Amino acid sequence: TKKKKKKDLSEQIKEVTKESHVRAENTELMLSFQRGQVTLPQYKLLLCSLYEIYQALEEELDRNSNHPAVAPIYFPAELARLKSIETDLEYFYGPAWREKIVVPAATQRYCHRLRQIGKENPEYLVAHAYTRYLGDLSGGQVLGRIAQKSMGLKSSEGLSFFAFPGVSSPNLFKQLYRGRMNSVELTAEERSGVLEEAVRAFELNIQVFDGLQKMLSVAGNLQQESSTNSNAVYRKTLQFPGSLSPMVRMALGLFVALAAVMGLYAL
């Protein structure tokens, strides 16, 4: 028959995450990113969360690279972000950058979920890899330029996260990736699970935004208090600016999963 028995997995993910996508687009984070205002302290803070998330995601993809659902969408040479993030963190924090990693509880929950499904339901990794990598690939070049301009960086050093040297044509690669993903054979139960996990991926990212916002709010209050007393230790440790508003702008800039996720829907 000419009719397809069922929709492609990529199309189904697009449909089930539509509400979350709209909600993410209309957050203050997304709207303020569009103003192109990203501060260096915020960027550094977001890199910390990106490091933890990609470490978990890529370790689980590596561990499950021969799994029938993961193998078709396993492209470490083209897509892996962890080494790039490490390079950026070392550029900003120096050789001892690992000691300066600070993340909200939401980031830890995100990582825990990735490790849990890596052990129990590796096919669910497809949802997270698709949401993150194709979002990164869609928005990487544009976001990299915005971040560089906003922070006044004279070169692309510190912005390796946004670059995909192994991908010559992002649009062609995304077509290849979606084709590979749609070829994955899943039972009805597994497919349903992957779709639910795609929604969860969006929710986890939104929770990370909220967690970062709260961290900045606390740090801002501490900075205000330190103007009348010497309680500046916590502020120094977190290395934040005192204002919540700039952080909100930054969170968008860095968490490309949501910032660039529009690319998933424009193609």
Coordinates of C-alpha atoms in Angstrom, one line a residue:
T1 CA 0.0 0.0 0.0
K2 CA 1.0 3.6 -0.6
K3 CA 0.0 4.6 2.9
K4 CA 2.6 4.3 5.7
K5 CA 1.6 2.0 8.5
K6 CA 2.9 4.4 11.1
K7 CA 4.5 7.8 11.2
D8 CA 8.2 8.2 11.4
L9 CA 9.6 8.3 14.9
S10 CA 11.1 11.8 14.3
E11 CA 7.7 13.1 13.3
Q12 CA 6.0 11.5 16.3
I13 CA 8.6 13.0 18.6
K14 CA 7.9 16.4 17.0
E15 CA 4.2 16.0 17.7
V16 CA 4.3 14.8 21.3
T17 CA 6.8 17.5 22.3
K18 CA 5.0 20.3 20.6
E19 CA 3.4 21.6 23.8
S20 CA 6.7 21.5 25.7
H21 CA 8.5 23.1 22.8
V22 CA 6.0 26.1 22.8
R23 CA 6.3 26.4 26.5
A24 CA 10.1 26.5 26.3
E25 CA 10.1 29.0 23.5
N26 CA 7.9 31.4 25.6
T27 CA 10.0 31.2 28.7
E28 CA 11.8 34.4 29.8
L29 CA 14.9 32.4 29.1
M30 CA 14.2 32.0 25.4
L31 CA 12.9 35.5 24.9
S32 CA 15.9 37.1 26.6
F33 CA 18.3 35.0 24.6
Q34 CA 16.9 36.6 21.5
R35 CA 18.2 39.9 22.8
G36 CA 21.7 38.6 22.5
Q37 CA 22.8 39.4 26.0
V38 CA 25.1 36.7 27.4
T39 CA 27.6 37.3 30.2
L40 CA 30.8 35.5 30.8
P41 CA 30.0 34.3 34.3
Q42 CA 26.7 32.9 33.2
Y43 CA 28.3 31.2 30.2
K44 CA 30.8 29.5 32.5
L45 CA 28.1 28.4 34.9
L46 CA 26.1 26.8 32.0
L47 CA 29.2 25.1 30.7
C48 CA 29.4 23.3 34.1
S49 CA 25.9 21.8 33.6
L50 CA 26.6 21.0 30.0
Y51 CA 29.7 19.1 31.0
E52 CA 27.8 16.9 33.5
I53 CA 24.9 16.2 31.1
Y54 CA 27.1 15.3 28.2
Q55 CA 29.4 13.2 30.2
A56 CA 26.4 11.1 31.3
L57 CA 24.8 11.0 27.9
E58 CA 28.0 10.1 26.0
E59 CA 29.2 7.6 28.5
E60 CA 25.8 5.8 28.2
L61 CA 25.9 6.0 24.4
D62 CA 29.4 4.6 24.3
R63 CA 28.4 1.8 26.7
N64 CA 25.4 0.9 24.5
S65 CA 26.9 1.6 21.1
N66 CA 26.2 -2.0 19.9
H67 CA 22.5 -1.9 21.1
P68 CA 20.2 -2.3 18.1
A69 CA 18.4 1.0 18.9
V70 CA 21.6 3.0 19.6
A71 CA 24.0 1.7 16.9
P72 CA 22.2 3.5 14.0
I73 CA 22.3 6.9 15.7
Y74 CA 25.8 6.5 17.2
F75 CA 28.0 9.2 15.6
P76 CA 30.7 10.0 18.2
A77 CA 33.2 11.4 15.7
E78 CA 30.7 13.9 14.3
L79 CA 28.6 14.8 17.3
A80 CA 30.4 14.2 20.6
R81 CA 30.5 17.3 22.7
L82 CA 32.3 16.3 25.9
K83 CA 35.9 17.0 24.7
S84 CA 34.8 20.4 23.3
I85 CA 33.2 21.4 26.6
E86 CA 36.3 20.3 28.5
T87 CA 38.4 22.5 26.3
D88 CA 36.1 25.4 26.9
L89 CA 36.1 24.9 30.7
E90 CA 39.9 24.7 30.8
Y91 CA 40.1 27.9 28.7
F92 CA 37.9 29.8 31.2
Y93 CA 38.8 28.2 34.5
G94 CA 42.4 26.9 34.0
P95 CA 43.9 23.5 34.5
A96 CA 42.0 23.0 37.8
W97 CA 38.6 23.5 36.2
R98 CA 37.2 20.1 37.5
E99 CA 37.4 21.5 41.0
K100 CA 35.2 24.4 40.1
I101 CA 32.2 22.6 38.6
V102 CA 29.0 23.8 40.3
V103 CA 25.6 22.5 39.1
P104 CA 22.0 22.7 40.4
A105 CA 20.2 19.6 41.7
A106 CA 18.1 19.5 38.5
T107 CA 21.3 18.9 36.5
Q108 CA 22.1 16.0 38.8
R109 CA 18.6 14.6 38.3
Y110 CA 19.0 14.8 34.5
C111 CA 22.3 12.9 34.7
H112 CA 20.8 10.3 37.0
R113 CA 18.0 9.7 34.5
L114 CA 20.4 9.3 31.6
R115 CA 22.4 6.7 33.5
Q116 CA 19.3 4.9 34.7
I117 CA 18.0 4.4 31.1
G118 CA 21.4 3.5 29.9
K119 CA 21.2 0.5 32.2
E120 CA 17.5 -0.3 32.0
N121 CA 16.2 1.0 28.7
P122 CA 19.0 1.9 26.3
E123 CA 16.5 2.5 23.5
Y124 CA 15.3 5.6 25.4
L125 CA 18.7 7.2 24.8
V126 CA 17.5 7.8 21.2
A127 CA 15.1 10.5 22.5
H128 CA 17.8 12.3 24.5
A129 CA 20.4 12.1 21.7
Y130 CA 18.0 13.4 19.1
T131 CA 16.7 16.2 21.2
R132 CA 20.2 17.4 22.3
Y133 CA 22.4 16.8 19.3
L134 CA 20.0 18.0 16.5
G135 CA 19.2 21.0 18.6
D136 CA 22.9 21.7 19.1
L137 CA 23.6 21.2 15.4
S138 CA 20.7 23.4 14.3
G139 CA 21.7 26.4 16.5
G140 CA 25.4 25.9 17.0
Q141 CA 26.8 28.4 14.5
V142 CA 24.3 31.1 15.2
L143 CA 24.5 30.7 19.0
G144 CA 28.2 30.7 18.9
R145 CA 28.3 34.0 17.1
I146 CA 25.8 35.5 19.5
A147 CA 27.7 34.3 22.5
Q148 CA 31.0 35.6 21.1
K149 CA 29.6 39.0 20.4
S150 CA 27.6 39.3 23.7
M151 CA 30.7 38.4 25.8
G152 CA 33.1 40.5 23.8
L153 CA 35.4 37.5 23.0
K154 CA 38.0 38.4 20.4
S155 CA 38.3 34.8 19.1
S156 CA 36.4 31.6 19.1
E157 CA 38.4 30.2 22.0
G158 CA 36.1 29.1 24.7
L159 CA 33.3 28.4 22.2
S160 CA 34.3 25.0 21.0
F161 CA 30.9 23.6 22.2
F162 CA 29.2 25.3 19.3
A163 CA 31.5 24.0 16.6
F164 CA 31.0 20.7 14.7
P165 CA 34.2 20.3 12.6
G166 CA 33.2 16.7 11.7
V167 CA 30.0 17.8 10.1
S168 CA 30.4 19.6 6.7
S169 CA 26.7 20.2 6.1
P170 CA 24.5 20.3 9.2
N171 CA 21.3 20.1 7.1
L172 CA 22.4 17.0 5.2
F173 CA 23.6 15.4 8.4
K174 CA 20.3 16.0 10.2
Q175 CA 18.5 14.3 7.3
L176 CA 20.9 11.3 7.6
Y177 CA 20.4 11.2 11.4
R178 CA 16.6 11.3 11.2
G179 CA 16.7 8.6 8.5
R180 CA 18.8 6.4 10.8
M181 CA 16.6 7.1 13.8
N182 CA 13.4 6.3 11.8
S183 CA 15.0 3.0 10.7
V184 CA 15.3 1.8 14.3
E185 CA 13.0 -1.2 14.9
L186 CA 11.0 -0.8 18.1
T187 CA 8.0 -2.7 19.5
A188 CA 4.9 -0.7 20.1
E189 CA 5.7 -0.6 23.8
E190 CA 9.3 0.6 23.2
R191 CA 8.2 3.3 20.8
S192 CA 5.7 4.6 23.3
G193 CA 8.5 4.7 25.9
V194 CA 10.8 6.6 23.6
L195 CA 8.1 9.2 22.9
E196 CA 7.4 9.6 26.6
E197 CA 11.2 10.0 27.1
A198 CA 11.3 12.8 24.5
V199 CA 8.8 14.7 26.5
R200 CA 10.8 14.0 29.7
A201 CA 14.0 15.3 28.0
F202 CA 12.3 18.7 27.4
E203 CA 11.0 18.7 31.0
L204 CA 14.5 17.9 32.4
N205 CA 16.0 20.8 30.5
I206 CA 13.3 23.2 31.7
Q207 CA 14.0 22.1 35.3
V208 CA 17.7 22.8 34.8
F209 CA 16.8 26.3 33.7
D210 CA 14.7 26.7 36.8
G211 CA 17.5 25.3 39.0
L212 CA 20.0 27.7 37.5
Q213 CA 17.7 30.6 38.0
K214 CA 17.3 29.8 41.7
M215 CA 21.0 29.4 42.2
L216 CA 21.5 32.9 40.7
S217 CA 18.8 34.3 42.8
V218 CA 20.4 33.0 46.0
A219 CA 23.9 34.2 44.9
G220 CA 22.4 37.6 44.0
N221 CA 21.0 38.0 47.5
L222 CA 24.3 37.0 49.0
Q223 CA 26.0 39.6 47.0
Q224 CA 23.6 42.3 48.2
E225 CA 24.2 41.2 51.8
S226 CA 28.0 41.3 51.3
S227 CA 27.8 45.0 50.7
T228 CA 27.1 45.5 54.4
N229 CA 29.1 42.5 55.7
S230 CA 31.9 40.3 54.6
N231 CA 29.9 37.2 53.7
A232 CA 31.2 36.9 50.2
V233 CA 32.7 33.4 50.3
Y234 CA 29.7 31.6 48.7
R235 CA 29.5 34.2 46.0
K236 CA 33.2 33.8 45.2
T237 CA 32.8 30.0 45.0
L238 CA 29.9 30.2 42.5
Q239 CA 31.3 33.1 40.6
F240 CA 28.0 34.7 39.6
P241 CA 27.0 38.2 38.8
G242 CA 24.6 39.6 41.3
S243 CA 21.6 40.3 39.0
L244 CA 19.1 37.6 38.2
S245 CA 18.2 39.1 34.9
P246 CA 21.5 38.6 33.1
M247 CA 21.5 35.0 34.3
V248 CA 18.1 34.5 32.7
R249 CA 19.5 35.7 29.4
M250 CA 22.5 33.4 29.7
A251 CA 20.7 30.3 30.5
L252 CA 19.1 30.5 27.1
G253 CA 22.3 31.1 25.4
L254 CA 24.0 28.1 26.7
F255 CA 21.5 25.3 27.0
V256 CA 21.3 24.7 23.3
A257 CA 18.9 21.8 23.7
L258 CA 16.1 24.3 24.1
A259 CA 17.7 27.4 22.6
A260 CA 18.2 25.7 19.3
V261 CA 15.4 23.3 19.4
M262 CA 13.5 25.4 17.0
G263 CA 15.8 23.9 14.4
L264 CA 14.1 20.5 14.9
Y265 CA 10.8 21.9 13.9
A266 CA 12.0 24.1 11.0
L267 CA 13.3 21.1 9.0

